[in-house]
mmCIF file of C-alpha atoms in Angstrom:
data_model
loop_
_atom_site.group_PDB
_atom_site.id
_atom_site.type_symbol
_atom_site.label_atom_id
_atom_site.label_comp_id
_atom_site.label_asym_id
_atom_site.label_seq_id
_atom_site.Cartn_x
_atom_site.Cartn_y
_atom_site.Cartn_z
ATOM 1 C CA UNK A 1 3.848 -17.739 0.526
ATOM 2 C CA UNK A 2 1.325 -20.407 -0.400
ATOM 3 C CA UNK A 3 1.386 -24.035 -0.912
ATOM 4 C CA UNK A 4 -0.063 -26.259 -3.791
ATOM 5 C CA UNK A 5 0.088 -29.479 -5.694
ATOM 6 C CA UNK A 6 1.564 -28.810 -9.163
ATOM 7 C CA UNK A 7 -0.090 -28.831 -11.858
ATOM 8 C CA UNK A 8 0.033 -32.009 -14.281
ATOM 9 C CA UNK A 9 2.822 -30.864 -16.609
ATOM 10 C CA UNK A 10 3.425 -27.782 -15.577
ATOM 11 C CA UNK A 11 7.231 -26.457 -14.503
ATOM 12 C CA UNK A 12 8.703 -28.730 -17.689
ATOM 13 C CA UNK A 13 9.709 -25.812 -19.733
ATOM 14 C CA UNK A 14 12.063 -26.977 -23.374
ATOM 15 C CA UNK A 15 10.409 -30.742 -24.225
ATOM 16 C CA UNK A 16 8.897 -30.757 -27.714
ATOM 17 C CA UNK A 17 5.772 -30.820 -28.241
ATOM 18 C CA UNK A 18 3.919 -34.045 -29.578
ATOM 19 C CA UNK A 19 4.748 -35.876 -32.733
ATOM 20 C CA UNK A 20 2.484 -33.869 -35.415
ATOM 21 C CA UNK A 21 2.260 -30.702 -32.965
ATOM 22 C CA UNK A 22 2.860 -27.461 -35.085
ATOM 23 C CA UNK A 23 6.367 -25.451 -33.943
ATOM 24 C CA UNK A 24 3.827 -22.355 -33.088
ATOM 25 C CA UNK A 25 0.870 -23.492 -30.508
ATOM 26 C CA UNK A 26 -2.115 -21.249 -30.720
ATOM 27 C CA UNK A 27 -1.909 -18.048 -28.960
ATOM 28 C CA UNK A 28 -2.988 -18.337 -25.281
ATOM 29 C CA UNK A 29 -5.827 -16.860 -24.017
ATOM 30 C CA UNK A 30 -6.961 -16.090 -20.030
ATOM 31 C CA UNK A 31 -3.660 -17.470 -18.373
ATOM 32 C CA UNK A 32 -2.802 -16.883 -15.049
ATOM 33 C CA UNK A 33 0.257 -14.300 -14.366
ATOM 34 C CA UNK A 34 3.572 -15.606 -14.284
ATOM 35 C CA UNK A 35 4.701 -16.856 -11.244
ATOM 36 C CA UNK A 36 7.901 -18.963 -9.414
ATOM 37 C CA UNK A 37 8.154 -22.620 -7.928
ATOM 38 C CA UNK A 38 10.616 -23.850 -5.822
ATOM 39 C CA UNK A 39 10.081 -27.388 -4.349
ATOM 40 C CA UNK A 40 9.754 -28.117 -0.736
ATOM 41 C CA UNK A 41 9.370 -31.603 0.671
ATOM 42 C CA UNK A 42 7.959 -32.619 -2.500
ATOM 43 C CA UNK A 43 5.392 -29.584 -2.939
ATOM 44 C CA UNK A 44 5.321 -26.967 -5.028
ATOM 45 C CA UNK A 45 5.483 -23.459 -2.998
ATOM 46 C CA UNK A 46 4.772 -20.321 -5.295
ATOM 47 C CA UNK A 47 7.641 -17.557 -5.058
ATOM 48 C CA UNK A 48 6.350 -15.030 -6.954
ATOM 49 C CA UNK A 49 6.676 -11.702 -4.177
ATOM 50 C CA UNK A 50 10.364 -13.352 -3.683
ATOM 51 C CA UNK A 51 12.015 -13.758 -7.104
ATOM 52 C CA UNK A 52 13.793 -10.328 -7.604
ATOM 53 C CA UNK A 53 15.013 -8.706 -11.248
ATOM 54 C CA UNK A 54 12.480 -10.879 -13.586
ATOM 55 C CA UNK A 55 13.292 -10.603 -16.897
ATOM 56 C CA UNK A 56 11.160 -11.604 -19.794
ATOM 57 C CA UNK A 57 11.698 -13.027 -23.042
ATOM 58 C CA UNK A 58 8.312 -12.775 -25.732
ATOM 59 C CA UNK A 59 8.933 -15.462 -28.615
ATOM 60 C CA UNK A 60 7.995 -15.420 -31.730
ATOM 61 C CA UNK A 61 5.143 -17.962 -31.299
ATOM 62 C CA UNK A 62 3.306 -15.729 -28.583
ATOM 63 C CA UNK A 63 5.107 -17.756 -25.176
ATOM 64 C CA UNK A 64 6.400 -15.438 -22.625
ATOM 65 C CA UNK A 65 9.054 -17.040 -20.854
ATOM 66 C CA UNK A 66 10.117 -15.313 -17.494
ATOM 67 C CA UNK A 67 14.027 -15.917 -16.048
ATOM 68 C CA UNK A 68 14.131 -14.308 -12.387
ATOM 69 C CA UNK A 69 16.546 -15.564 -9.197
ATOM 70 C CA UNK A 70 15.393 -16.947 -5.951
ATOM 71 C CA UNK A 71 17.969 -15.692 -3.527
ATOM 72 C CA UNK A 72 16.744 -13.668 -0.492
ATOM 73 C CA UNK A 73 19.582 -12.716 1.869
ATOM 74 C CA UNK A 74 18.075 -15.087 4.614
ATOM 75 C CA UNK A 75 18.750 -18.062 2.466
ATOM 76 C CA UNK A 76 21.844 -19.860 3.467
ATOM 77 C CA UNK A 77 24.839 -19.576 0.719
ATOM 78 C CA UNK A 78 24.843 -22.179 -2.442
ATOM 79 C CA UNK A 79 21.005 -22.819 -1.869
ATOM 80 C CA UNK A 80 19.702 -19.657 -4.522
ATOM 81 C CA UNK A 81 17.677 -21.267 -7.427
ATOM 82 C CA UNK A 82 17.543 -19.628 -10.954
ATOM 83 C CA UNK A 83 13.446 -19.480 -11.726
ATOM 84 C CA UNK A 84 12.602 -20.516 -15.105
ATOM 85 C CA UNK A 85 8.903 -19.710 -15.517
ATOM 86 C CA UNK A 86 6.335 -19.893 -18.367
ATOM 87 C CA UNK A 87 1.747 -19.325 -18.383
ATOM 88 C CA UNK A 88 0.040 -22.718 -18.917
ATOM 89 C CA UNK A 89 -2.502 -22.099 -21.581
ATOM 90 C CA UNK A 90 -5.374 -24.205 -22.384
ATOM 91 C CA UNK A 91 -3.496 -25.868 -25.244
ATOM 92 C CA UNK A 92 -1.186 -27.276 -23.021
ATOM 93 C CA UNK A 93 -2.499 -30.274 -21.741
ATOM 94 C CA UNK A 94 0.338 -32.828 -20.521
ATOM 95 C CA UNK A 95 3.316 -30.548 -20.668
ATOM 96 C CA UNK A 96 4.201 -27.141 -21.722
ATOM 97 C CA UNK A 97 6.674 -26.577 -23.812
ATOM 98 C CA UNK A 98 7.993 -23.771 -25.736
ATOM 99 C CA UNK A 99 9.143 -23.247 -29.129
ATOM 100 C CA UNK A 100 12.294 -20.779 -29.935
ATOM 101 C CA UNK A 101 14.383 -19.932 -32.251
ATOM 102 C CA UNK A 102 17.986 -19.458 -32.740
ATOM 103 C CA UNK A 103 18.493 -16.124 -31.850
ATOM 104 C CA UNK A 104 15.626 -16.633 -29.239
ATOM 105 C CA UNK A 105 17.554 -19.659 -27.933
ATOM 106 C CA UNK A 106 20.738 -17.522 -27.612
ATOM 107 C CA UNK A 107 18.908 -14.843 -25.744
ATOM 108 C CA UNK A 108 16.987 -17.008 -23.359
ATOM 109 C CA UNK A 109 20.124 -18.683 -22.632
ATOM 110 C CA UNK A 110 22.234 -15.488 -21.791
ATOM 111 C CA UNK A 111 19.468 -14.291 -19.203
ATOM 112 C CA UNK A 112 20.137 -17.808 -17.698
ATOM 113 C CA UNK A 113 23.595 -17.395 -17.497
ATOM 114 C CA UNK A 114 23.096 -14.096 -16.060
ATOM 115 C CA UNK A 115 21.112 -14.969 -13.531
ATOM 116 C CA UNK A 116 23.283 -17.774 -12.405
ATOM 117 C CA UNK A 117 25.779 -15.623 -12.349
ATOM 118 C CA UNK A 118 24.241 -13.492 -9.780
ATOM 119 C CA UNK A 119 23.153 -15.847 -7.260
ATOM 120 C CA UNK A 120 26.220 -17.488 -7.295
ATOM 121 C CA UNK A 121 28.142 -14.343 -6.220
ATOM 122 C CA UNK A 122 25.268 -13.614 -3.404
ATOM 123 C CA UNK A 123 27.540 -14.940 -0.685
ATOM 124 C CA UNK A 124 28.744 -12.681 2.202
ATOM 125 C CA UNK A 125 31.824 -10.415 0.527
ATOM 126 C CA UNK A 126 32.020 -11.899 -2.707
ATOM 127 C CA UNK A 127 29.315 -9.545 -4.758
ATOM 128 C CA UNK A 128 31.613 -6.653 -5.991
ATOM 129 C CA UNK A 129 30.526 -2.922 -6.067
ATOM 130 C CA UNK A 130 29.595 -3.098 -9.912
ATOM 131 C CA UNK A 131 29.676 -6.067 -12.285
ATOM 132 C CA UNK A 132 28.694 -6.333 -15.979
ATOM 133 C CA UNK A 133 27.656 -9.783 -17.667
ATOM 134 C CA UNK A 134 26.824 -10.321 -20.564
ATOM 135 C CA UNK A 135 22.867 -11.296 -22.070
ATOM 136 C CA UNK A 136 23.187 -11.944 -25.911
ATOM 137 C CA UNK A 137 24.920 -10.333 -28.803
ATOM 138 C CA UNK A 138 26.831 -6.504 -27.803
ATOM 139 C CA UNK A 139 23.356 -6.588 -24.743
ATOM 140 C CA UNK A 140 25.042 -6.703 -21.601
ATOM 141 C CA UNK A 141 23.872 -6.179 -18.214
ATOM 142 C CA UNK A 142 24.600 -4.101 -15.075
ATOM 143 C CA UNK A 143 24.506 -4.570 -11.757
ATOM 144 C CA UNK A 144 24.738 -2.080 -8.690
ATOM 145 C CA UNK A 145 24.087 -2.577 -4.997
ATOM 146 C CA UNK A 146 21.142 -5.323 -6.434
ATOM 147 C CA UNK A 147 20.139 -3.272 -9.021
ATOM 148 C CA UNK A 148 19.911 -4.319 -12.864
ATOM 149 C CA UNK A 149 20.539 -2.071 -15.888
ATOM 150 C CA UNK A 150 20.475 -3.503 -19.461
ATOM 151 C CA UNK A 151 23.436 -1.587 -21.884
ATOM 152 C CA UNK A 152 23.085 -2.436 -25.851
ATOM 153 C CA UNK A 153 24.004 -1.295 -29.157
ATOM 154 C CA UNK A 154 21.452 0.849 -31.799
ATOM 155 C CA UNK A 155 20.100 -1.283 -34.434
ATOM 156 C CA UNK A 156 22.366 0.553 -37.149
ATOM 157 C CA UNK A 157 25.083 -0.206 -34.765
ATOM 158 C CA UNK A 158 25.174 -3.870 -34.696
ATOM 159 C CA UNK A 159 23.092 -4.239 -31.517
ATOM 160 C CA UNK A 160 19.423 -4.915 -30.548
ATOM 161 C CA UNK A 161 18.301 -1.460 -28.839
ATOM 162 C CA UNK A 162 17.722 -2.850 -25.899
ATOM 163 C CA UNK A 163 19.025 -0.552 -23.938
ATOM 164 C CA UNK A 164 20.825 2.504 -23.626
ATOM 165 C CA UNK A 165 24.626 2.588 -24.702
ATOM 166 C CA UNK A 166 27.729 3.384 -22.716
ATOM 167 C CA UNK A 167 27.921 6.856 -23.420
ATOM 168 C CA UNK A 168 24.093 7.781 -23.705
ATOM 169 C CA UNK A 169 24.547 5.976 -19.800
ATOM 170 C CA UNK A 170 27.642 8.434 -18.973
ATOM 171 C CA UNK A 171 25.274 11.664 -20.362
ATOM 172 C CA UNK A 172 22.487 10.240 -18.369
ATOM 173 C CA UNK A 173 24.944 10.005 -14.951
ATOM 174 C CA UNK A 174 25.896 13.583 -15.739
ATOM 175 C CA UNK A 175 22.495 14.918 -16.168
ATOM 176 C CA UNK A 176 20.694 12.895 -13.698
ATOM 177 C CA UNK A 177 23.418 13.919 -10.986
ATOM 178 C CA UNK A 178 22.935 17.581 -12.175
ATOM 179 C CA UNK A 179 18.953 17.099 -11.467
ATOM 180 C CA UNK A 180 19.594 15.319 -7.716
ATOM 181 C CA UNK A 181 21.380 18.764 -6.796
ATOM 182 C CA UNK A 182 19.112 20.948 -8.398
ATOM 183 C CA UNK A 183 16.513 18.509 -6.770
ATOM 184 C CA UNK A 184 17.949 18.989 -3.377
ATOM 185 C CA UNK A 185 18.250 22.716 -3.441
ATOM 186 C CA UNK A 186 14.470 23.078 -4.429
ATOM 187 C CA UNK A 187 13.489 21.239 -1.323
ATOM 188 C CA UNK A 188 15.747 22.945 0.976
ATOM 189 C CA UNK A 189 14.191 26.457 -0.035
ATOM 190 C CA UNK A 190 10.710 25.061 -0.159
ATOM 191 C CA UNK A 191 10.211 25.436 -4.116
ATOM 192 C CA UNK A 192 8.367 22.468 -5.992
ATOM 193 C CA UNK A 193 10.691 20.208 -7.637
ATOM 194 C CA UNK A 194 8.137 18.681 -9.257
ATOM 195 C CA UNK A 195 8.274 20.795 -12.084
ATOM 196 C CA UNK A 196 12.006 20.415 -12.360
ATOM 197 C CA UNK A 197 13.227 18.954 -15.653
ATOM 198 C CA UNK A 198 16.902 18.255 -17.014
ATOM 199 C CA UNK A 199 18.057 17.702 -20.264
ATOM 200 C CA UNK A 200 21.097 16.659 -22.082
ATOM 201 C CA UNK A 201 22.942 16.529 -25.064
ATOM 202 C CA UNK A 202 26.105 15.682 -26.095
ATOM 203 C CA UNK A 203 28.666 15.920 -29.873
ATOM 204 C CA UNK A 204 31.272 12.906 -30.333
ATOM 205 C CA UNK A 205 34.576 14.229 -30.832
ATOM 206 C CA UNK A 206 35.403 13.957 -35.091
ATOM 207 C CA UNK A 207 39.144 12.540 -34.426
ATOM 208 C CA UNK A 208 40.672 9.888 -32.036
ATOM 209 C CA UNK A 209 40.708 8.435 -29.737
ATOM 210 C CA UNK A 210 36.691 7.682 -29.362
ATOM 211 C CA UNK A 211 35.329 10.296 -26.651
ATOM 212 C CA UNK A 212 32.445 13.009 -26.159
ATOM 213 C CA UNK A 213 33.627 16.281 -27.030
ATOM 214 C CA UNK A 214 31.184 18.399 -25.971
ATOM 215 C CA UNK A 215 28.178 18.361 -23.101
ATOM 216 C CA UNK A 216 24.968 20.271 -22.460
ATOM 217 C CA UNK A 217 22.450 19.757 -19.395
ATOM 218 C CA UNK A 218 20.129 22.597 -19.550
ATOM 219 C CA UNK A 219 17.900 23.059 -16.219
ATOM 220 C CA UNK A 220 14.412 24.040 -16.299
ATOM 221 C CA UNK A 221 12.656 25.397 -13.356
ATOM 222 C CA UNK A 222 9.757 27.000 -14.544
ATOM 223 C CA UNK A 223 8.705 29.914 -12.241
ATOM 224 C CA UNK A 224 11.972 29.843 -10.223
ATOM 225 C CA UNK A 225 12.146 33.513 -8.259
ATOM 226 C CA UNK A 226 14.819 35.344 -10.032
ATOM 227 C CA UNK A 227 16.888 35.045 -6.839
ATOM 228 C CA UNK A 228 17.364 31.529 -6.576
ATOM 229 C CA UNK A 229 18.502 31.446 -10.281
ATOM 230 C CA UNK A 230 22.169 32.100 -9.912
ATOM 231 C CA UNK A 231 22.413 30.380 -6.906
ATOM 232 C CA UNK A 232 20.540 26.974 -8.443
ATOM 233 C CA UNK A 233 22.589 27.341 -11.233
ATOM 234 C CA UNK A 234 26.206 27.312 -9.168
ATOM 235 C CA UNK A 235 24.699 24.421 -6.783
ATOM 236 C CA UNK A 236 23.881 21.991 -10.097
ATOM 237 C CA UNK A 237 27.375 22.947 -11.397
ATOM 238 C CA UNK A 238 29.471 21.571 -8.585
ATOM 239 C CA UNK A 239 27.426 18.242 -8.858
ATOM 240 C CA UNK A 240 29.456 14.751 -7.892
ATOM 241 C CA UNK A 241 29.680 13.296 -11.425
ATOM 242 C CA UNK A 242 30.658 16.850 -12.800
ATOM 243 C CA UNK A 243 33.365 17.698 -10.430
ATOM 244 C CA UNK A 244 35.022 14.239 -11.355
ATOM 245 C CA UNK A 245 35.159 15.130 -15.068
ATOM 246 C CA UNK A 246 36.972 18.341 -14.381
ATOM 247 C CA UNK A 247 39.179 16.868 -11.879
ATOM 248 C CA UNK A 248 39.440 13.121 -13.740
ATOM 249 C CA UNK A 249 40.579 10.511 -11.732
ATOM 250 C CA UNK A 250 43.164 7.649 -12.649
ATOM 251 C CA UNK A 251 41.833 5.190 -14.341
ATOM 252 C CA UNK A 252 42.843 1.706 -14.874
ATOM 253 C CA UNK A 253 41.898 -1.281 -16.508
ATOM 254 C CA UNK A 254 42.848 -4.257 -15.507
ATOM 255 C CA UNK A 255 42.645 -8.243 -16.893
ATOM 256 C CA UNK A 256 42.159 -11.157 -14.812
ATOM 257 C CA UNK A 257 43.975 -14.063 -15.483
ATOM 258 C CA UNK A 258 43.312 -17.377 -14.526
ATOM 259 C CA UNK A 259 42.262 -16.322 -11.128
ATOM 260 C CA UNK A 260 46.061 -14.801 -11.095
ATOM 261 C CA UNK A 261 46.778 -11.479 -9.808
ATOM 262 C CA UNK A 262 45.183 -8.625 -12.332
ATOM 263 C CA UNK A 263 47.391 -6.906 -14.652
ATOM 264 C CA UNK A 264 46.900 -3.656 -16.655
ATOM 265 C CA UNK A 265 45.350 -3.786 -19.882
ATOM 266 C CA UNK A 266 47.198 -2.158 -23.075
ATOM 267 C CA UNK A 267 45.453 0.117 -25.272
ATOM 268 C CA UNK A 268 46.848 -0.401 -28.437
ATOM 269 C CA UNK A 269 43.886 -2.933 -29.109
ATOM 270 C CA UNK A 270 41.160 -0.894 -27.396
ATOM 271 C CA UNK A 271 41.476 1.610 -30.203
ATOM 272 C CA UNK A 272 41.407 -1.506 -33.550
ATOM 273 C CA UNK A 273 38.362 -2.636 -31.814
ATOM 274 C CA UNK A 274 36.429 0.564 -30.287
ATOM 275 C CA UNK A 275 32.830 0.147 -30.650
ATOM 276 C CA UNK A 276 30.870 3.205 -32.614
ATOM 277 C CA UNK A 277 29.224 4.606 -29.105
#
């Protein structure tokens, strides 16, 4: 961690630029990298190694604006900051400021939401096993034991593409659980899994309700000895994800109320408002 006086302008991210300043500065050239400020007694302390899940949004006018948390476990509860973080570029010479527009605005202020959301949950207990938020438009966002994955819509679809969708996610689980077993049966026999490579396909199912109807994962092993085939083959069948599919579990939905006690979610309305994948 290092200590430094800020910067004259620097850290006020949003003001407007000066009366007759075009909406687009000119692109910046030899910036430092993006880094995070917290203050501390007054002085700015650079965070950069301790923000975790930075996310960055590119405008239109060339500024990359980077949202990222400050909350480390050691830090007491209620004091995680949200890090709001932008380059100074030589054009900027009493303030930096940033230029967006509406969807831009919409996006850059889902990431902030996000990200609030997630350091206020960091408190001993409260963070749940999975969580989704949402970012901007049908984007939403995923997060597992700290871990972040972004889930969105095709283009076509309604959606920005950035991201994979719910089912091309559920494939994925099934095919990247079928390459962990495969994966650990190579290394228990000494083989390479290094040349190991899974893929998958899927068919959506022509009638209702909304559902995969078919799945492939095809396993390639290239120079496997013909007696570890059959055996490779029975080990990635029996994988965790693909046992639960044939044996499905119960499954319920739930909707909070008001901080009331959750009740089960119909699914007449599920079905008038499924979304295409």
């Amino acid at each position: 961690m290092r200590e430094r006086a800020h910067p004259r302008g620097v850290g006020r991210e949003g003001r407007s630029g000066p009366k007759g300043r075009a909406p687009c500065p000119p692109p910046s050239r030899g910036a430092n990298p993006l880094s995070a400020h917290t203050l501390k007694d007054g002085v700015v302390v650079e965070e950069h190694h301790r923000t975790t899940h930075s996310r960055q949004l590119h405008t239109r006018c060339g500024r990359a604006i980077r949202v990222a948390r400050f909350a480390p476990h050691e830090l007491p509860a209620g004091m995680g900051r949200v890090v709001l973080d932008t380059l100074r570029a030589p054009y900027d010479d009493r303030e930096v400021w940033a230029s967006l527009t509406p969807g831009e605005a919409r996006q850059l202020a889902g990431l902030l939401l996000s990200e609030a959301e997630a350091v206020e949950s960091r408190t001993p207990g409260s963070e749940p096993h999975l969580a989704v938020v949402p970012l901007h438009g049908d984007a939403c966002e995923v997060r597992v034991r700290g871990h972040a994955l972004t889930i969105d819509q095709p283009v076509a679809d309604g959606g920005q593409d950035t991201g994979p969708t719910p089912v091309e996610l559920f494939v994925a689980s099934v095919a990247a659980c079928v390459a962990h077993y495969a994966g650990r049966y190579l290394d228990r026999h000494g083989l390479d899994r290094g040349a190991l490579r899974v893929t998958a396909d899927h068919t959506m199912a022509a009638d209702r309700p909304a559902r995969v109807a078919a799945l492939t994962v095809d396993v390639d092993v290239p120079e496997l000895p013909p007696a570890k085939a059959r055996a490779l083959e029975a080990v990635a069948s029996h994988c965790t994800v693909k046992n639960t599919l044939e044996h499905p579990p119960a499954i319920t939905v739930r909707l909070r109320d008001d901080g009331r006690a959750p009740r089960p979610a119909g699914g007449s309305a599920a079905d008038a408002d499924r979304p295409h994948r």
